[in-house]
Short mmCIF file of C-alpha atoms in Angstrom, two decimals:
data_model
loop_
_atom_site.label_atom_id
_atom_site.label_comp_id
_atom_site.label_asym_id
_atom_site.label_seq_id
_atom_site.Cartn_x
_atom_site.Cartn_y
_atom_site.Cartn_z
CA UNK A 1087 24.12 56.24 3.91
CA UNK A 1088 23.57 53.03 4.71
CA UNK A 1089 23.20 50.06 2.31
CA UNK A 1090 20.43 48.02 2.15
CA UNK A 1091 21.16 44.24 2.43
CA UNK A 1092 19.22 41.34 1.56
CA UNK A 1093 18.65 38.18 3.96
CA UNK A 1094 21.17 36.12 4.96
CA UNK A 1095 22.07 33.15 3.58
CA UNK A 1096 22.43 30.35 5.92
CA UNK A 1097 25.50 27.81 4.65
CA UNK A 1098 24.76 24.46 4.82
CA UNK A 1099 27.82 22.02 6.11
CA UNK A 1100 28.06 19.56 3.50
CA UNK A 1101 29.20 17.25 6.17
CA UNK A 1102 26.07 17.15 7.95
CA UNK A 1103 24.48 16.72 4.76
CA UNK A 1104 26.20 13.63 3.90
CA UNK A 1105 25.67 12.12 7.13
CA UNK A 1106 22.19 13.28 7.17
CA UNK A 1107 21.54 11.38 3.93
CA UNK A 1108 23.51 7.94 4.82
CA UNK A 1109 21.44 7.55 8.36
CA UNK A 1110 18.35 8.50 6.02
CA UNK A 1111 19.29 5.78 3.32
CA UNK A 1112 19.86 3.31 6.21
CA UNK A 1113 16.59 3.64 7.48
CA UNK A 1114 15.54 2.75 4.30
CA UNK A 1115 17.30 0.08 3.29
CA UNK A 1116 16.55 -1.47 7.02
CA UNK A 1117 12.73 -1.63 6.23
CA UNK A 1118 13.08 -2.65 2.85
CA UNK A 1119 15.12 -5.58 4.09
CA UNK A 1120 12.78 -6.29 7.16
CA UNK A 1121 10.08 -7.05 4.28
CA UNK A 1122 12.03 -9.06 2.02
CA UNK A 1123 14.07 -10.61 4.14
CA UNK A 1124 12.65 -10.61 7.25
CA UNK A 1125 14.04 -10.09 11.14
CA UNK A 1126 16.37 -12.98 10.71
CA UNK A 1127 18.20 -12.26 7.75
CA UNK A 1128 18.28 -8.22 8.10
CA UNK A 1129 21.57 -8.36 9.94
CA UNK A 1130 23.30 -4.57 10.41
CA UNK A 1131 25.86 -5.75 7.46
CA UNK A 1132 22.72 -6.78 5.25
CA UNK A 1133 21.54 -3.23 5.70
CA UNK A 1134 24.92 -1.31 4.96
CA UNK A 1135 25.20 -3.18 1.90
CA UNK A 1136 22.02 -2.16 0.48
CA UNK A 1137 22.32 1.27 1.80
CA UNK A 1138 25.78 1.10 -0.25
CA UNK A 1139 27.78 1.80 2.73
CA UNK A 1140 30.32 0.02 5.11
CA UNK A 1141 29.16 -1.62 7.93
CA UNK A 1142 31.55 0.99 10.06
CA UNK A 1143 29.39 4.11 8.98
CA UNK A 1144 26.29 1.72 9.75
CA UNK A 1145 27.76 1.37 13.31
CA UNK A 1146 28.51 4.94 13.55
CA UNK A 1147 24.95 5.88 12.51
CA UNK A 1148 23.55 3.33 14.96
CA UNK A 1149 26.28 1.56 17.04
CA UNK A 1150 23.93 -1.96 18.23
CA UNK A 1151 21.09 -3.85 15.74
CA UNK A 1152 18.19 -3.20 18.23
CA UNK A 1153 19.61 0.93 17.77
CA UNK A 1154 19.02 0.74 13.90
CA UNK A 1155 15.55 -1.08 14.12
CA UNK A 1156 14.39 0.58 16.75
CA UNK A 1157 14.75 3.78 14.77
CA UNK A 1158 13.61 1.81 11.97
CA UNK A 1159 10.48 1.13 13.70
CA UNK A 1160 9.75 4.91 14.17
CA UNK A 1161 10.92 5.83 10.64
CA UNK A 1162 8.16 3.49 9.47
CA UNK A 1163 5.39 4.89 11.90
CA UNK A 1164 6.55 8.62 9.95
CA UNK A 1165 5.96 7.41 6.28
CA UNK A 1166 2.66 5.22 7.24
CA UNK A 1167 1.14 8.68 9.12
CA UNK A 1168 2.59 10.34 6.05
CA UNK A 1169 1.08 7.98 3.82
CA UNK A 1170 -2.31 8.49 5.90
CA UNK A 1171 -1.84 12.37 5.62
CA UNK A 1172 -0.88 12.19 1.63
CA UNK A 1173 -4.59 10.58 1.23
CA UNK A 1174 -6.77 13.04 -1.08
CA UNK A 1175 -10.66 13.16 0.29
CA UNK A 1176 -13.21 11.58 -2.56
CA UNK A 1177 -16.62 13.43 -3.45
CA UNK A 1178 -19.79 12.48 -4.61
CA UNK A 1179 -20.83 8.94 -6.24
CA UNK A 1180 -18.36 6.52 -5.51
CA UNK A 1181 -17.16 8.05 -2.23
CA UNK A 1182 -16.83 5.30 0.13
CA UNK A 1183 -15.29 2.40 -2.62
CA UNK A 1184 -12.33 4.89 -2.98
CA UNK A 1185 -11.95 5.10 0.66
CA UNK A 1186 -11.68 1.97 0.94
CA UNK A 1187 -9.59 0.97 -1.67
CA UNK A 1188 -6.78 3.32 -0.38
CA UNK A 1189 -7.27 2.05 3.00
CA UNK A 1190 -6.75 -1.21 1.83
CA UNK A 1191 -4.03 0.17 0.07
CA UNK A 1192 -1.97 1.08 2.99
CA UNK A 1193 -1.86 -2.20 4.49
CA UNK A 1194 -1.04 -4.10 1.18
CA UNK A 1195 1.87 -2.12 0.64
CA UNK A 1196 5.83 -2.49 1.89
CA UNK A 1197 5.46 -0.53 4.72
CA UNK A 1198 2.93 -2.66 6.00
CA UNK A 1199 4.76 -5.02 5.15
CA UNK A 1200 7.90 -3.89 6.65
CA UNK A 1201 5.87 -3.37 10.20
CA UNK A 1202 4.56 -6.67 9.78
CA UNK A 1203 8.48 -7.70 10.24
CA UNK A 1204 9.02 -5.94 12.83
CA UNK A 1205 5.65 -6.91 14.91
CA UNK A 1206 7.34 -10.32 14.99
CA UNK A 1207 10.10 -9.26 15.72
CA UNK A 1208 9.07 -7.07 18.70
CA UNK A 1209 7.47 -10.46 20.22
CA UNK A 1210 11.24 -11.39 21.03
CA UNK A 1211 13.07 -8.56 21.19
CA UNK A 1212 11.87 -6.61 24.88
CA UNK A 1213 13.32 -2.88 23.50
CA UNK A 1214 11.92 -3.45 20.32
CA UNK A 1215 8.54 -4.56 21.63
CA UNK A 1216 7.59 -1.48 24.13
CA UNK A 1217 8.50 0.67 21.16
CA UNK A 1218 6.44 -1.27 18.41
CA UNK A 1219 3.47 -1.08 21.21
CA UNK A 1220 3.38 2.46 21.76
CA UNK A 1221 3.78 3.40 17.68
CA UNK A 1222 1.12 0.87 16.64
CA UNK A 1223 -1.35 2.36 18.92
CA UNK A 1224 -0.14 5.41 17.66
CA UNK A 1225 -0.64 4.39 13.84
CA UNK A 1226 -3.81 2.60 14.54
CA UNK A 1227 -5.52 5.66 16.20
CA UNK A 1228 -4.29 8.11 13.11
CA UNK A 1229 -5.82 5.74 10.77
CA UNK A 1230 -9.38 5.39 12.65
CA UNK A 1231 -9.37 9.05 12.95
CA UNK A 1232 -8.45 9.66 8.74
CA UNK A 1233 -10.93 7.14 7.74
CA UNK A 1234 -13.23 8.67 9.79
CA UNK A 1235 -12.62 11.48 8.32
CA UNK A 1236 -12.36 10.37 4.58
CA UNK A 1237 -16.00 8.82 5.13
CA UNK A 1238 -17.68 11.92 6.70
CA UNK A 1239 -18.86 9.08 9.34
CA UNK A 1240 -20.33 10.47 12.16
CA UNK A 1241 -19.56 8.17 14.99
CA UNK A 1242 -22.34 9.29 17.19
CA UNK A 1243 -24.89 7.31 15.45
CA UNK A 1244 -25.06 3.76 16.55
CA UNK A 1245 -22.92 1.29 14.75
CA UNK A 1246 -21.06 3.09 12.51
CA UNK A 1247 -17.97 3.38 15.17
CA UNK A 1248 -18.02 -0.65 15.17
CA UNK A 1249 -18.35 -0.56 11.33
CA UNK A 1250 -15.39 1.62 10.50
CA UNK A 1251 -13.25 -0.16 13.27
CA UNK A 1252 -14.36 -3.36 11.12
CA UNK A 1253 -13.20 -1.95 7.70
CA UNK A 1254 -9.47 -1.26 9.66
CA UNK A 1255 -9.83 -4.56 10.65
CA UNK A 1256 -10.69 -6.48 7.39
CA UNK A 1257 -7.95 -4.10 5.64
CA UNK A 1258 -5.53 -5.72 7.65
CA UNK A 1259 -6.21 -8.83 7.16
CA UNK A 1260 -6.07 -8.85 3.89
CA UNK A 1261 -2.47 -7.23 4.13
CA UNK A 1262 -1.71 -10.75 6.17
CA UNK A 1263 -3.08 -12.91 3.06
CA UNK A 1264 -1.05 -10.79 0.79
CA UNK A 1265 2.20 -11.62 1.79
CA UNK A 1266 1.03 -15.31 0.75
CA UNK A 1267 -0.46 -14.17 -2.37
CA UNK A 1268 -1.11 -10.93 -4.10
CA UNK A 1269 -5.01 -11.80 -4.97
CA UNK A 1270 -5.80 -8.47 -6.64
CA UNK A 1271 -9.39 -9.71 -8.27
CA UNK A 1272 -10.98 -11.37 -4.68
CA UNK A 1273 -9.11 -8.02 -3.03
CA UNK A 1274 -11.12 -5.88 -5.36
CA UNK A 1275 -14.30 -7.87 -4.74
CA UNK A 1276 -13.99 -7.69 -0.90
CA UNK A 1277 -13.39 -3.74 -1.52
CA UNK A 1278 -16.65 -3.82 -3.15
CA UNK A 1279 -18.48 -5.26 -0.63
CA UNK A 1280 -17.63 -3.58 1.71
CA UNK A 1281 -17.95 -0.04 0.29
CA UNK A 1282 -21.82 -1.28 -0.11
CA UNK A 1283 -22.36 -1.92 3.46
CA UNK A 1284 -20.72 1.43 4.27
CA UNK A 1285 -23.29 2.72 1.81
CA UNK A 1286 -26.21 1.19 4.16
CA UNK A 1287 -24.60 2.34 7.74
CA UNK A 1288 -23.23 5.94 7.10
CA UNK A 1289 -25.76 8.18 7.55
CA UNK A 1290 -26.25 11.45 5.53
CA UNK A 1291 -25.74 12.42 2.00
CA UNK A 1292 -22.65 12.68 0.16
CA UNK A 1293 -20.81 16.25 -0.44
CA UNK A 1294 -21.54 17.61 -3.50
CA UNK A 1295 -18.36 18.37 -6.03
CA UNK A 1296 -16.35 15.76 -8.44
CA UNK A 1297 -15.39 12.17 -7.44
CA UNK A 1298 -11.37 11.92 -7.74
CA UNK A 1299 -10.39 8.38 -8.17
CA UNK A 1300 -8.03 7.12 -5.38
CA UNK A 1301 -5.14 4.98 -6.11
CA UNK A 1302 -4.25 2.37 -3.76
#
């Protein structure tokens, strides 16, 4: 008679593991230090030392500077679309304020930040540049598509293409007057403002069901 088994258990190498989770923590610790300390002063030994390893297992991981930023640059790309994804859709009253306060969210936060960093970066630095390019048009057509999306716009009626790309557009720049000063109250006000004009261009009414209050 033959026994039944159950499923295999795949064994994980603990080796990969580890490595795994040092390349992952200096991703990390590369974007946080491209937004607090900018291109300059995010040297490779910068980032080992607040990844909490030596600057040989940084080298390992990426042997040159432009090899850790540039994956920096698409690690950042993955947690902004993942930030995009992660948004929950609003209902009813109150709709389109939520919407944009979480839009306006994204580009107040460190990532933006941290891409911020790196656009300046990329205006010196030629491999860092045709990679920055490429993901930003990436990011930026993900994010016209989700809000979109969020706003149950229907781009086929005139304006309201031109009116969406202007809330992207006003969200980042207030991300570039936040990293002067973190003006929550006039943020809050513009946010306002605007949800009320995309009350008067969206056309059609709301979806029924609770509102869910967004969280920048």
């Amino acid at each position: 008679m033959t026994r039944a088994t159950g499923p295999r258990t795949v064994l994980r190498d603990p080796k990969q593991d580890r490595s795994r989770a040092t390349r992952q923590r200096l991703l990390e610790a590369a974007v946080a230090c491209l937004a607090e300390y900018g291109w300059a002063g995010s040297t490779v030994s910068v980032v080992a030392e607040r990844a909490g390893v030596s600057r040989g297992a940084a080298q390992h991981h990426f042997p040159t500077r432009e090899d850790l930023f540039t994956a920096a640059v698409e690690h950042v790309a993955e947690e902004r679309s993942a930030e995009l994804r992660a948004l929950p859709t609003p209902r009813g009253e109150g709709r389109n304020r939520a919407v944009v306060r979480a839009i306006v969210g994204l580009y107040t936060g460190p990532l933006f930040r941290a891409a911020l960093q790196l656009w300046v970066a990329a205006a010196n630095e030629e491999q860092l540049g045709t990679r920055v390019t490429a993901l930003e048009a990436r990011i930026g057509r993900e994010t016209h598509r989700m809000a979109v999306e969020l706003l149950g716009a229907d781009e086929s009626v005139p304006g309201v293409r031109e009116t969406v790309q202007g809330l992207l557009d006003m969200a980042r720049g207030l991300g570039l007057a936040n990293l002067l000063r973190d003006d929550g109250a006039r943020r809050e006000r513009v946010v306002a403002q605007w949800a009320d004009i995309l009350d008067g261009v969206l056309s059609g009414p709301l979806e029924d069901g609770p509102y869910r209050e967004m969280s920048p």
